Coordinates of C-alpha atoms in Angstrom, one line a residue:
X1 CA 180.8 142.7 -18.0
X2 CA 177.2 143.1 -20.3
X3 CA 175.0 140.2 -20.7
X4 CA 172.2 142.1 -21.5
X5 CA 170.4 145.1 -23.3
X6 CA 167.5 147.1 -24.2
X7 CA 165.4 147.8 -27.5
X8 CA 162.9 149.4 -28.8
X9 CA 159.8 147.4 -29.7
X10 CA 157.4 149.1 -32.7
X11 CA 153.7 149.8 -30.6
X12 CA 151.7 151.0 -33.9
X13 CA 151.2 149.0 -37.5
X14 CA 152.3 152.6 -38.1
X15 CA 155.9 152.5 -36.8
X16 CA 155.9 149.0 -37.5
X17 CA 155.7 150.0 -41.6
X18 CA 158.3 152.6 -40.9
X19 CA 160.3 150.6 -39.9
X20 CA 159.9 147.7 -42.6
X21 CA 160.0 151.0 -45.0
X22 CA 163.9 152.0 -43.6
X23 CA 164.8 148.4 -43.8
X24 CA 164.1 148.5 -48.1
X25 CA 165.4 151.6 -48.3
X26 CA 168.7 150.4 -46.1
X27 CA 168.9 147.1 -48.3
X28 CA 167.8 149.4 -51.5
X29 CA 170.6 152.1 -51.2
X30 CA 173.2 150.7 -49.3
X31 CA 174.9 151.3 -46.0
X32 CA 176.8 154.6 -46.3
X33 CA 174.2 156.0 -48.1
X34 CA 171.9 155.4 -45.5
X35 CA 173.7 156.4 -43.1
X36 CA 174.2 160.0 -45.0
X37 CA 170.3 160.2 -44.9
X38 CA 170.4 159.0 -41.4
X39 CA 168.4 155.8 -41.7
X40 CA 171.1 152.9 -41.0
X41 CA 171.2 153.9 -37.5
X42 CA 168.0 154.0 -36.2
X43 CA 167.6 150.6 -38.3
X44 CA 170.7 149.0 -37.0
X45 CA 170.5 150.2 -33.4
X46 CA 167.1 148.8 -33.6
X47 CA 168.5 144.9 -33.3
X48 CA 166.9 142.9 -30.1
X49 CA 170.2 141.4 -29.0
X50 CA 172.4 144.0 -29.7
X51 CA 175.6 144.9 -26.9
X52 CA 175.3 148.3 -25.1
X53 CA 178.0 150.4 -23.8
X54 CA 176.1 153.0 -21.6
X55 CA 177.7 156.5 -21.0
X56 CA 180.2 155.3 -24.1
X57 CA 177.5 154.6 -26.7
X58 CA 176.6 157.6 -28.3
X59 CA 180.1 157.7 -29.4
X60 CA 180.6 154.0 -29.7
X61 CA 177.9 154.6 -32.3
X62 CA 179.6 157.5 -34.4
X63 CA 182.5 155.3 -34.7
X64 CA 180.6 152.5 -36.5
X65 CA 177.5 154.8 -38.0
X66 CA 179.6 157.9 -39.3
X67 CA 180.6 157.9 -42.8
X68 CA 184.8 158.0 -43.3
X69 CA 184.9 160.7 -45.3
X70 CA 183.2 162.4 -42.6
X71 CA 184.4 160.9 -39.7
X72 CA 187.7 163.9 -39.2
X73 CA 185.3 166.3 -38.7
X74 CA 183.0 164.9 -36.4
X75 CA 186.4 163.8 -34.2
X76 CA 187.9 167.2 -34.3
X77 CA 184.4 168.5 -32.8
X78 CA 184.2 166.2 -29.8
X79 CA 188.0 167.1 -29.0
X80 CA 186.6 170.7 -29.0
X81 CA 183.7 169.9 -27.0
X82 CA 185.8 168.3 -24.4
X83 CA 185.9 164.9 -24.9
X84 CA 189.4 163.5 -24.4
X85 CA 192.1 161.5 -26.8
X86 CA 191.6 158.4 -24.3
X87 CA 187.8 158.7 -24.5
X88 CA 187.6 158.3 -28.2
X89 CA 190.4 155.7 -27.9
X90 CA 187.5 154.0 -25.6
X91 CA 185.0 154.2 -28.3
X92 CA 186.7 153.2 -30.9
X93 CA 188.0 149.9 -29.1
X94 CA 185.0 149.3 -27.9
X95 CA 182.7 149.9 -32.3
X96 CA 185.6 147.5 -33.7
X97 CA 185.1 144.6 -30.8
X98 CA 181.7 144.7 -31.4
X99 CA 181.6 144.9 -35.2
X100 CA 184.8 142.4 -36.1
X101 CA 184.4 140.2 -33.2
X102 CA 188.5 139.3 -33.3
X103 CA 187.4 137.9 -36.7
X104 CA 189.1 140.7 -39.5
X105 CA 192.9 141.2 -40.4
X106 CA 191.7 144.2 -41.2
X107 CA 189.7 144.5 -38.2
X108 CA 192.0 142.9 -35.4
X109 CA 195.4 145.0 -36.6
X110 CA 193.5 148.0 -36.7
X111 CA 192.6 147.1 -32.8
X112 CA 196.1 146.3 -31.3
X113 CA 196.9 149.6 -33.3
X114 CA 194.8 152.0 -30.7
X115 CA 196.6 151.8 -27.4
X116 CA 199.5 152.3 -29.5
X117 CA 198.6 155.5 -31.0
X118 CA 197.7 156.7 -27.7
X119 CA 201.4 155.6 -26.8
X120 CA 202.4 158.1 -29.0
X121 CA 199.9 160.7 -29.0
X122 CA 201.6 161.0 -25.0
X123 CA 204.8 161.7 -26.3
X124 CA 203.8 164.2 -29.4
X125 CA 203.5 168.4 -28.4
X126 CA 200.4 168.7 -27.5
X127 CA 198.9 170.3 -30.9
X128 CA 199.9 167.5 -32.6
X129 CA 198.2 164.6 -30.2
X130 CA 195.3 163.8 -32.6
X131 CA 197.3 163.0 -34.7
X132 CA 198.4 159.0 -34.5
X133 CA 194.8 158.6 -33.0
X134 CA 193.0 160.3 -35.5
X135 CA 194.9 158.0 -38.3
X136 CA 194.2 154.6 -36.4
X137 CA 190.3 155.6 -36.2
X138 CA 189.7 157.1 -39.5
X139 CA 191.3 153.1 -40.2
X140 CA 188.9 151.9 -38.0
X141 CA 185.6 153.6 -39.3
X142 CA 186.8 152.6 -42.8
X143 CA 186.8 149.5 -42.2
X144 CA 183.8 149.2 -40.2
X145 CA 181.7 150.6 -43.4
X146 CA 183.5 148.2 -45.6
X147 CA 182.5 145.4 -43.4
X148 CA 178.5 146.6 -43.5
X149 CA 178.5 148.9 -39.6
X150 CA 176.4 147.9 -37.0
X151 CA 174.2 145.5 -39.2
X152 CA 177.5 143.0 -39.4
X153 CA 178.3 143.0 -35.8
X154 CA 179.6 140.4 -34.4
X155 CA 179.6 140.1 -30.8
X156 CA 176.6 140.0 -29.4
X157 CA 175.4 139.6 -25.4
X158 CA 176.3 136.2 -24.2
X159 CA 174.6 134.1 -21.4
X160 CA 177.4 132.8 -18.8
X161 CA 177.4 129.1 -18.5
X162 CA 178.0 126.6 -15.2
X163 CA 181.0 126.1 -14.8
X164 CA 181.9 123.0 -13.9
X165 CA 183.2 122.4 -10.0
X166 CA 186.8 121.5 -9.6
X167 CA 188.3 122.2 -12.8
X168 CA 190.5 124.7 -14.2
X169 CA 187.9 127.5 -15.5
X170 CA 191.3 127.9 -18.5
X171 CA 191.1 124.1 -19.2
X172 CA 186.9 124.0 -19.7
X173 CA 187.4 127.1 -22.0
X174 CA 190.2 125.0 -24.1
X175 CA 188.4 122.4 -24.7
X176 CA 185.4 124.0 -25.8
X177 CA 187.6 126.0 -28.4
X178 CA 189.0 122.2 -29.3
X179 CA 185.4 121.0 -30.1
X180 CA 184.8 124.5 -32.5
X181 CA 181.8 125.4 -30.7
X182 CA 182.4 129.7 -30.2
X183 CA 179.5 130.0 -28.4
X184 CA 179.9 127.4 -25.2
X185 CA 183.5 128.9 -25.3
X186 CA 182.0 132.7 -25.2
X187 CA 179.2 131.1 -22.7
X188 CA 182.7 129.7 -21.1
X189 CA 184.3 132.7 -21.0
X190 CA 181.8 135.3 -20.1
X191 CA 181.7 133.0 -16.7
X192 CA 184.9 133.3 -15.8
X193 CA 185.2 137.5 -16.9
X194 CA 183.1 137.4 -14.1
X195 CA 185.4 136.9 -11.1
X196 CA 187.9 139.7 -12.5
X197 CA 189.8 141.0 -15.6
X198 CA 193.3 139.1 -13.8
X199 CA 191.2 136.1 -13.7
X200 CA 189.7 136.5 -17.5
X201 CA 193.3 137.2 -18.6
X202 CA 195.2 134.1 -16.8
X203 CA 192.3 131.7 -18.3
X204 CA 192.1 133.0 -21.5
X205 CA 195.8 132.0 -21.6
X206 CA 195.4 128.5 -21.6
X207 CA 193.6 128.8 -25.0
X208 CA 196.3 131.2 -26.4
X209 CA 199.3 129.8 -25.1
X210 CA 198.4 126.4 -27.7
X211 CA 200.0 127.5 -31.0
X212 CA 202.8 130.7 -31.2
X213 CA 200.6 132.4 -34.1
X214 CA 201.4 135.9 -34.3
X215 CA 198.5 137.5 -34.1
X216 CA 197.1 134.6 -31.3
X217 CA 199.8 136.1 -29.2
X218 CA 199.8 139.9 -30.2
X219 CA 196.1 140.1 -29.5
X220 CA 195.2 139.7 -26.4
X221 CA 198.4 141.7 -25.5
X222 CA 197.3 145.2 -27.0
X223 CA 194.0 144.4 -25.7
X224 CA 195.0 144.4 -22.1
X225 CA 197.6 147.3 -23.0
X226 CA 194.2 149.1 -24.1
X227 CA 192.8 147.9 -21.0
X228 CA 195.3 149.7 -18.7
X229 CA 194.8 153.3 -20.6
X230 CA 191.1 152.9 -20.6
X231 CA 190.0 150.9 -17.3
X232 CA 189.3 147.1 -16.9
X233 CA 185.6 147.2 -16.9
X234 CA 185.4 146.5 -20.4
X235 CA 187.9 143.8 -20.0
X236 CA 185.2 140.5 -21.1
X237 CA 184.2 142.7 -24.3
X238 CA 187.7 143.3 -25.3
X239 CA 189.6 139.9 -24.7
X240 CA 186.6 137.5 -25.7
X241 CA 187.8 138.8 -29.0
X242 CA 190.6 136.4 -28.9
X243 CA 188.3 133.2 -27.4
X244 CA 186.6 133.9 -31.0
X245 CA 190.1 134.2 -32.7
X246 CA 191.3 130.8 -31.2
X247 CA 188.3 128.4 -31.9
X248 CA 188.5 129.8 -35.6
X249 CA 192.3 129.1 -35.5
X250 CA 191.4 125.6 -34.5
X251 CA 189.3 125.5 -37.9
X252 CA 191.7 126.5 -39.5
X253 CA 194.6 125.1 -38.3
X254 CA 197.3 122.5 -39.3
X255 CA 197.7 119.7 -37.3
X256 CA 201.4 119.6 -36.9
X257 CA 201.9 123.3 -36.7
X258 CA 199.9 123.1 -33.5
X259 CA 201.5 119.4 -31.9
X260 CA 204.4 120.7 -30.6
X261 CA 203.3 123.8 -28.4
X262 CA 200.4 121.3 -26.5
X263 CA 202.6 118.6 -25.8
X264 CA 206.0 121.0 -25.4
X265 CA 205.2 123.5 -22.9
X266 CA 203.5 120.9 -20.3
X267 CA 206.4 119.1 -20.9
X268 CA 208.8 122.2 -19.9
X269 CA 206.7 123.3 -17.1
X270 CA 207.0 119.8 -15.4
X271 CA 210.4 118.8 -15.9
X272 CA 211.5 121.8 -14.9
X273 CA 209.4 122.1 -11.6
X274 CA 207.6 125.4 -12.5
X275 CA 204.2 124.5 -11.8
X276 CA 204.1 124.9 -8.2
X277 CA 206.8 127.6 -7.7
X278 CA 207.0 131.7 -8.1
X279 CA 209.4 133.5 -10.9
X280 CA 213.2 134.1 -9.3
X281 CA 214.6 137.2 -9.1
X282 CA 217.7 136.2 -9.5
X283 CA 220.4 139.1 -11.4
X284 CA 221.5 138.8 -15.1
X285 CA 224.8 140.1 -16.2
X286 CA 225.0 142.0 -19.6
X287 CA 227.2 138.7 -21.1
X288 CA 224.5 135.8 -19.5
X289 CA 221.6 137.8 -21.1
X290 CA 223.7 138.1 -24.8
X291 CA 224.6 134.5 -24.6
X292 CA 221.1 133.1 -23.7
X293 CA 219.7 135.8 -26.3
X294 CA 222.6 134.0 -29.2
X295 CA 221.6 130.2 -27.7
X296 CA 217.4 131.4 -27.9
X297 CA 218.4 133.0 -31.9
X298 CA 220.9 130.3 -33.5
X299 CA 218.7 126.5 -32.0
X300 CA 215.9 125.1 -33.2
X301 CA 212.1 125.8 -31.1
X302 CA 212.5 123.3 -28.6
X303 CA 215.8 123.7 -27.9
X304 CA 215.2 127.1 -27.2
X305 CA 212.4 126.8 -25.3
X306 CA 214.7 124.0 -23.1
X307 CA 216.7 127.0 -22.6
X308 CA 214.6 129.5 -21.4
X309 CA 212.8 126.8 -19.7
X310 CA 216.3 125.8 -17.9
X311 CA 216.8 130.0 -16.8
X312 CA 214.0 130.0 -15.1
X313 CA 213.9 127.0 -13.0
X314 CA 217.5 128.5 -12.2
X315 CA 215.7 131.2 -10.6
X316 CA 216.8 133.8 -12.9
X317 CA 214.6 137.0 -13.3
X318 CA 212.1 136.8 -15.8
X319 CA 212.6 140.6 -16.9
X320 CA 216.3 139.4 -17.7
X321 CA 215.3 135.7 -19.6
X322 CA 212.7 138.2 -21.9
X323 CA 215.4 140.4 -22.1
X324 CA 216.9 137.7 -24.1
X325 CA 214.0 137.1 -25.8
X326 CA 213.9 140.0 -27.4
X327 CA 217.6 140.8 -28.3
X328 CA 217.1 137.1 -30.4
X329 CA 213.9 138.8 -32.1
X330 CA 215.3 141.6 -32.6
X331 CA 218.2 139.9 -34.8
X332 CA 214.7 139.6 -37.3
X333 CA 215.3 142.5 -38.6
X334 CA 218.7 143.4 -38.6
X335 CA 219.4 140.2 -40.2
X336 CA 216.7 139.7 -42.4
X337 CA 217.6 140.5 -46.9
X338 CA 213.5 141.1 -47.2
X339 CA 211.5 140.2 -49.3
X340 CA 212.2 138.7 -52.9
X341 CA 210.5 139.5 -56.1
X342 CA 208.0 136.3 -55.4
X343 CA 207.1 137.6 -52.2
X344 CA 205.8 141.3 -53.0
X345 CA 202.2 142.7 -52.7
X346 CA 201.4 146.3 -53.1
X347 CA 202.8 147.9 -50.6
X348 CA 206.0 146.3 -50.1
X349 CA 208.5 146.2 -52.4
X350 CA 211.1 143.6 -53.0
X351 CA 213.3 144.2 -50.0
X352 CA 211.3 145.8 -48.1
X353 CA 211.3 144.3 -44.5
X354 CA 207.7 146.4 -43.0
X355 CA 204.9 145.2 -42.3
X356 CA 204.1 141.2 -41.8
X357 CA 208.0 140.8 -42.6
X358 CA 209.4 138.3 -40.2
X359 CA 211.2 140.4 -38.1
X360 CA 208.5 142.8 -37.2
X361 CA 206.2 139.7 -36.0
X362 CA 209.3 138.1 -34.2
X363 CA 209.3 141.3 -31.7
X364 CA 206.0 142.4 -32.0
X365 CA 205.2 138.7 -30.8
X366 CA 208.4 138.8 -28.4
X367 CA 207.2 142.4 -26.8
X368 CA 203.5 140.3 -26.2
X369 CA 205.0 137.2 -24.8
X370 CA 207.2 139.3 -22.3
X371 CA 204.9 141.5 -21.4
X372 CA 201.9 138.9 -20.8
X373 CA 204.5 137.8 -18.4
X374 CA 204.5 140.7 -16.7
X375 CA 200.8 140.8 -16.1
X376 CA 199.9 137.1 -15.2
X377 CA 199.9 135.0 -12.8
X378 CA 203.4 132.6 -11.8
X379 CA 202.4 129.6 -14.4
X380 CA 201.5 131.9 -17.4
X381 CA 204.5 133.5 -16.3
X382 CA 206.7 130.7 -17.2
X383 CA 204.8 129.6 -19.8
X384 CA 204.7 132.5 -21.7
X385 CA 208.2 132.9 -22.1
X386 CA 208.9 129.7 -22.8
X387 CA 206.6 129.8 -25.6
X388 CA 208.1 133.7 -26.5
X389 CA 211.8 131.6 -26.6
X390 CA 210.1 128.8 -29.1
X391 CA 208.9 131.4 -31.6
X392 CA 211.7 133.5 -32.1
X393 CA 213.4 130.2 -32.5
X394 CA 210.5 129.0 -35.2
X395 CA 210.2 132.2 -36.8
X396 CA 214.1 132.1 -38.2
X397 CA 213.5 128.3 -39.1
X398 CA 210.1 128.2 -40.2
X399 CA 209.8 131.1 -42.2
X400 CA 212.2 131.0 -44.6
X401 CA 215.6 132.8 -45.1
X402 CA 219.6 131.9 -44.1
X403 CA 219.8 133.4 -41.2
X404 CA 222.4 132.2 -39.4
X405 CA 224.5 133.1 -42.1
X406 CA 223.7 136.7 -42.6
X407 CA 225.1 139.3 -41.6
X408 CA 223.2 141.6 -38.8
X409 CA 222.8 145.6 -41.0
X410 CA 224.8 148.0 -39.9
X411 CA 227.9 146.1 -41.8
X412 CA 230.7 147.6 -41.8
X413 CA 231.0 149.5 -44.7
X414 CA 227.9 150.9 -43.8
X415 CA 229.3 152.4 -41.1
X416 CA 232.5 154.1 -42.4
X417 CA 229.9 156.0 -44.9
X418 CA 228.6 157.6 -42.1
X419 CA 231.1 160.8 -41.6
X420 CA 229.3 163.4 -38.9
X421 CA 229.9 162.8 -35.0
X422 CA 227.6 166.5 -34.2
X423 CA 224.2 164.9 -33.1
X424 CA 222.1 167.5 -35.2
X425 CA 224.2 166.2 -38.6
X426 CA 223.7 162.9 -37.3
X427 CA 220.2 163.0 -37.3
X428 CA 220.0 165.0 -40.5
X429 CA 221.6 162.3 -42.2
X430 CA 219.3 159.6 -41.0
X431 CA 216.6 161.8 -42.2
X432 CA 217.8 161.7 -45.6
X433 CA 218.6 158.0 -45.9
X434 CA 214.7 157.0 -44.4
X435 CA 213.5 159.3 -47.0
X436 CA 215.6 157.4 -49.7
X437 CA 214.0 154.3 -47.8
X438 CA 218.5 153.4 -47.6
X439 CA 217.5 150.9 -44.8
X440 CA 221.7 150.3 -44.1
X441 CA 222.4 153.6 -44.0
X442 CA 219.1 154.8 -41.8
X443 CA 220.7 152.1 -39.4
X444 CA 224.5 153.2 -39.8
X445 CA 223.4 156.5 -38.6
X446 CA 220.8 155.9 -36.0
X447 CA 223.5 153.2 -34.3
X448 CA 226.7 155.7 -34.6
X449 CA 224.4 158.6 -33.3
X450 CA 224.2 156.2 -30.2
X451 CA 228.0 155.0 -29.8
X452 CA 228.3 158.5 -29.4
X453 CA 226.4 158.5 -26.4
X454 CA 223.5 161.5 -27.8
X455 CA 220.6 161.6 -26.4
X456 CA 218.0 158.3 -27.2
X457 CA 214.9 161.0 -27.3
X458 CA 215.4 163.3 -30.3
X459 CA 215.6 159.9 -32.5
X460 CA 212.7 158.3 -31.3
X461 CA 211.0 161.7 -31.8
X462 CA 212.2 161.4 -35.9
X463 CA 210.7 157.7 -36.0
X464 CA 207.8 158.5 -34.2
X465 CA 206.8 161.6 -37.1
X466 CA 206.7 158.9 -39.7
X467 CA 205.2 156.4 -37.6
X468 CA 202.2 159.0 -37.6
X469 CA 202.5 160.2 -41.5
X470 CA 202.9 157.0 -42.8
X471 CA 201.0 153.6 -44.0
X472 CA 203.6 151.1 -42.1
X473 CA 201.0 148.2 -44.1
X474 CA 198.5 148.3 -40.6
X475 CA 202.3 147.7 -38.7
X476 CA 203.9 150.9 -38.1
X477 CA 202.4 152.1 -34.9
X478 CA 202.4 148.7 -33.0
X479 CA 206.0 147.6 -34.3
X480 CA 207.1 152.0 -32.9
X481 CA 205.4 151.0 -29.3
X482 CA 207.1 147.7 -29.3
X483 CA 209.9 149.6 -29.7
X484 CA 209.9 152.3 -27.4
X485 CA 209.0 149.0 -24.3
X486 CA 211.6 146.8 -25.5
X487 CA 214.2 149.9 -25.3
X488 CA 212.8 151.1 -21.9
X489 CA 213.4 147.9 -20.4
X490 CA 216.8 146.5 -21.9
X491 CA 219.9 147.1 -20.1
X492 CA 221.6 150.1 -21.7
X493 CA 224.8 147.7 -23.2
X494 CA 222.2 146.7 -26.0
X495 CA 219.2 148.9 -26.1
X496 CA 220.0 150.7 -29.2
X497 CA 219.7 147.4 -31.1
X498 CA 215.6 148.2 -31.3
X499 CA 216.3 151.9 -32.4
X500 CA 218.5 150.8 -35.1
X501 CA 215.9 148.5 -36.0
X502 CA 213.1 151.0 -36.2
X503 CA 215.5 153.2 -38.0
X504 CA 215.6 150.7 -41.0
X505 CA 212.2 149.4 -40.7
X506 CA 211.2 152.8 -40.6
X507 CA 213.4 153.5 -44.1
X508 CA 211.3 150.8 -45.5
X509 CA 208.5 152.5 -44.9
X510 CA 208.4 155.9 -45.9
X511 CA 206.6 156.9 -49.4
X512 CA 203.1 155.8 -48.8
X513 CA 201.3 158.0 -47.0
X514 CA 198.5 156.9 -44.4
X515 CA 195.1 157.1 -45.5
X516 CA 193.4 161.0 -44.0
X517 CA 196.7 161.9 -42.6
X518 CA 196.3 164.9 -44.6
X519 CA 192.6 165.5 -43.8
X520 CA 193.7 165.2 -40.3
X521 CA 196.2 167.6 -40.1
X522 CA 193.5 169.9 -42.7
X523 CA 191.2 169.9 -39.7
X524 CA 193.7 170.1 -36.8
X525 CA 195.1 172.8 -38.5
X526 CA 198.4 171.7 -37.6

């Protein structure tokens, strides 16, 4: 954790006047032009309360200070000079956190895409591995520049508070957030983060669990996933974004929308005596998982939470309960009729299901809850799964749509239209459907492929290509990673539902190339 920094103080009248003149020029010509002239970086670095990231600091500054139209050649040169993708992603994450602090919509979506982009890179041939990372790093720096670069940084060094004795850290943090006191909340979390990265996460989850809004849930998981890739020494920097997110949410929340999780979760934990027990290891049959999934999907939010809590109290393994939650969320993609004409927006036409759709958000949330349960302490394992079930049911009932009466794709007539049986023919058919934005036919082709027992890797390769090339309304990388995680942790009887859903979303998002991707291919010569 970094709680101090050094800064340069002008020693002479000439240096002082030079700083003043540089600041006036930045204000006159704007940050972008000043960056190109080599003036804005020095001006920004002189801030007396700036975070400093040691050996990574020069690369972090590169991410913040380089104009977006010059970033990709600079990154390609860094790779040529020996930097690896992991180091580039680490610097980008710190640049993002320092600039936005979890308080900018595009900013925190880009943060949540960083770890998925690195996972995606590892699935590609070596020559193509930089592409998904460069895609997200371009988006990251472009947004940093739009927001004013280093002159508008949100995160600064913070002095840890003195924690009250005999109090649970998570409770102290929640109380500061309830008071909407960002400085107190930041200082409290800084003190908690001094213990260990795991302690920091477990205390943070007490605040996260007070609402099931998608970004509140996914941001800490994707930050944690990033830490497992780049190292946990920056846990405080990345997780404190969620502290600030929760404080801002506290000011803008509708009281009724947050009241139920805050009262329901303690009730479920106490009623089912989950507070003083370890998670069970009872195995679940396929039929049990399918039945619990349907119960969660069809229930009210409180009933779904009750079903998950009861299963955990009966000793069923958390992985089995999480599997049922993810399968229930998956139905919200397969059954969605898509955006209505009233809901259309640039890049999201009527009928589309990519981006911030009900199903994509539900699946990303379910994946986050499931994985947070996996890496946290027993109390939080139970809490995350109870709220994961609650959120799926809430998404079905609160965001609109008659999901219980809509059929999941592909329906039988779509399956009947798929005539091929050979793997290559089915992959070509799925590819053609994606390029024509035929969601149902793409889903049917992939379902048929799976039913015939063909290997999944070629389907992942096909869909990965488009997760890299397409813009995806800020969600392409994250949802692709959600599906790869869920496919890998779901039993064979149900796992192909995840790839079918990804095929549908890919067909929905096709036709909107990602910014910077053509240039990335050019500078990488691929």
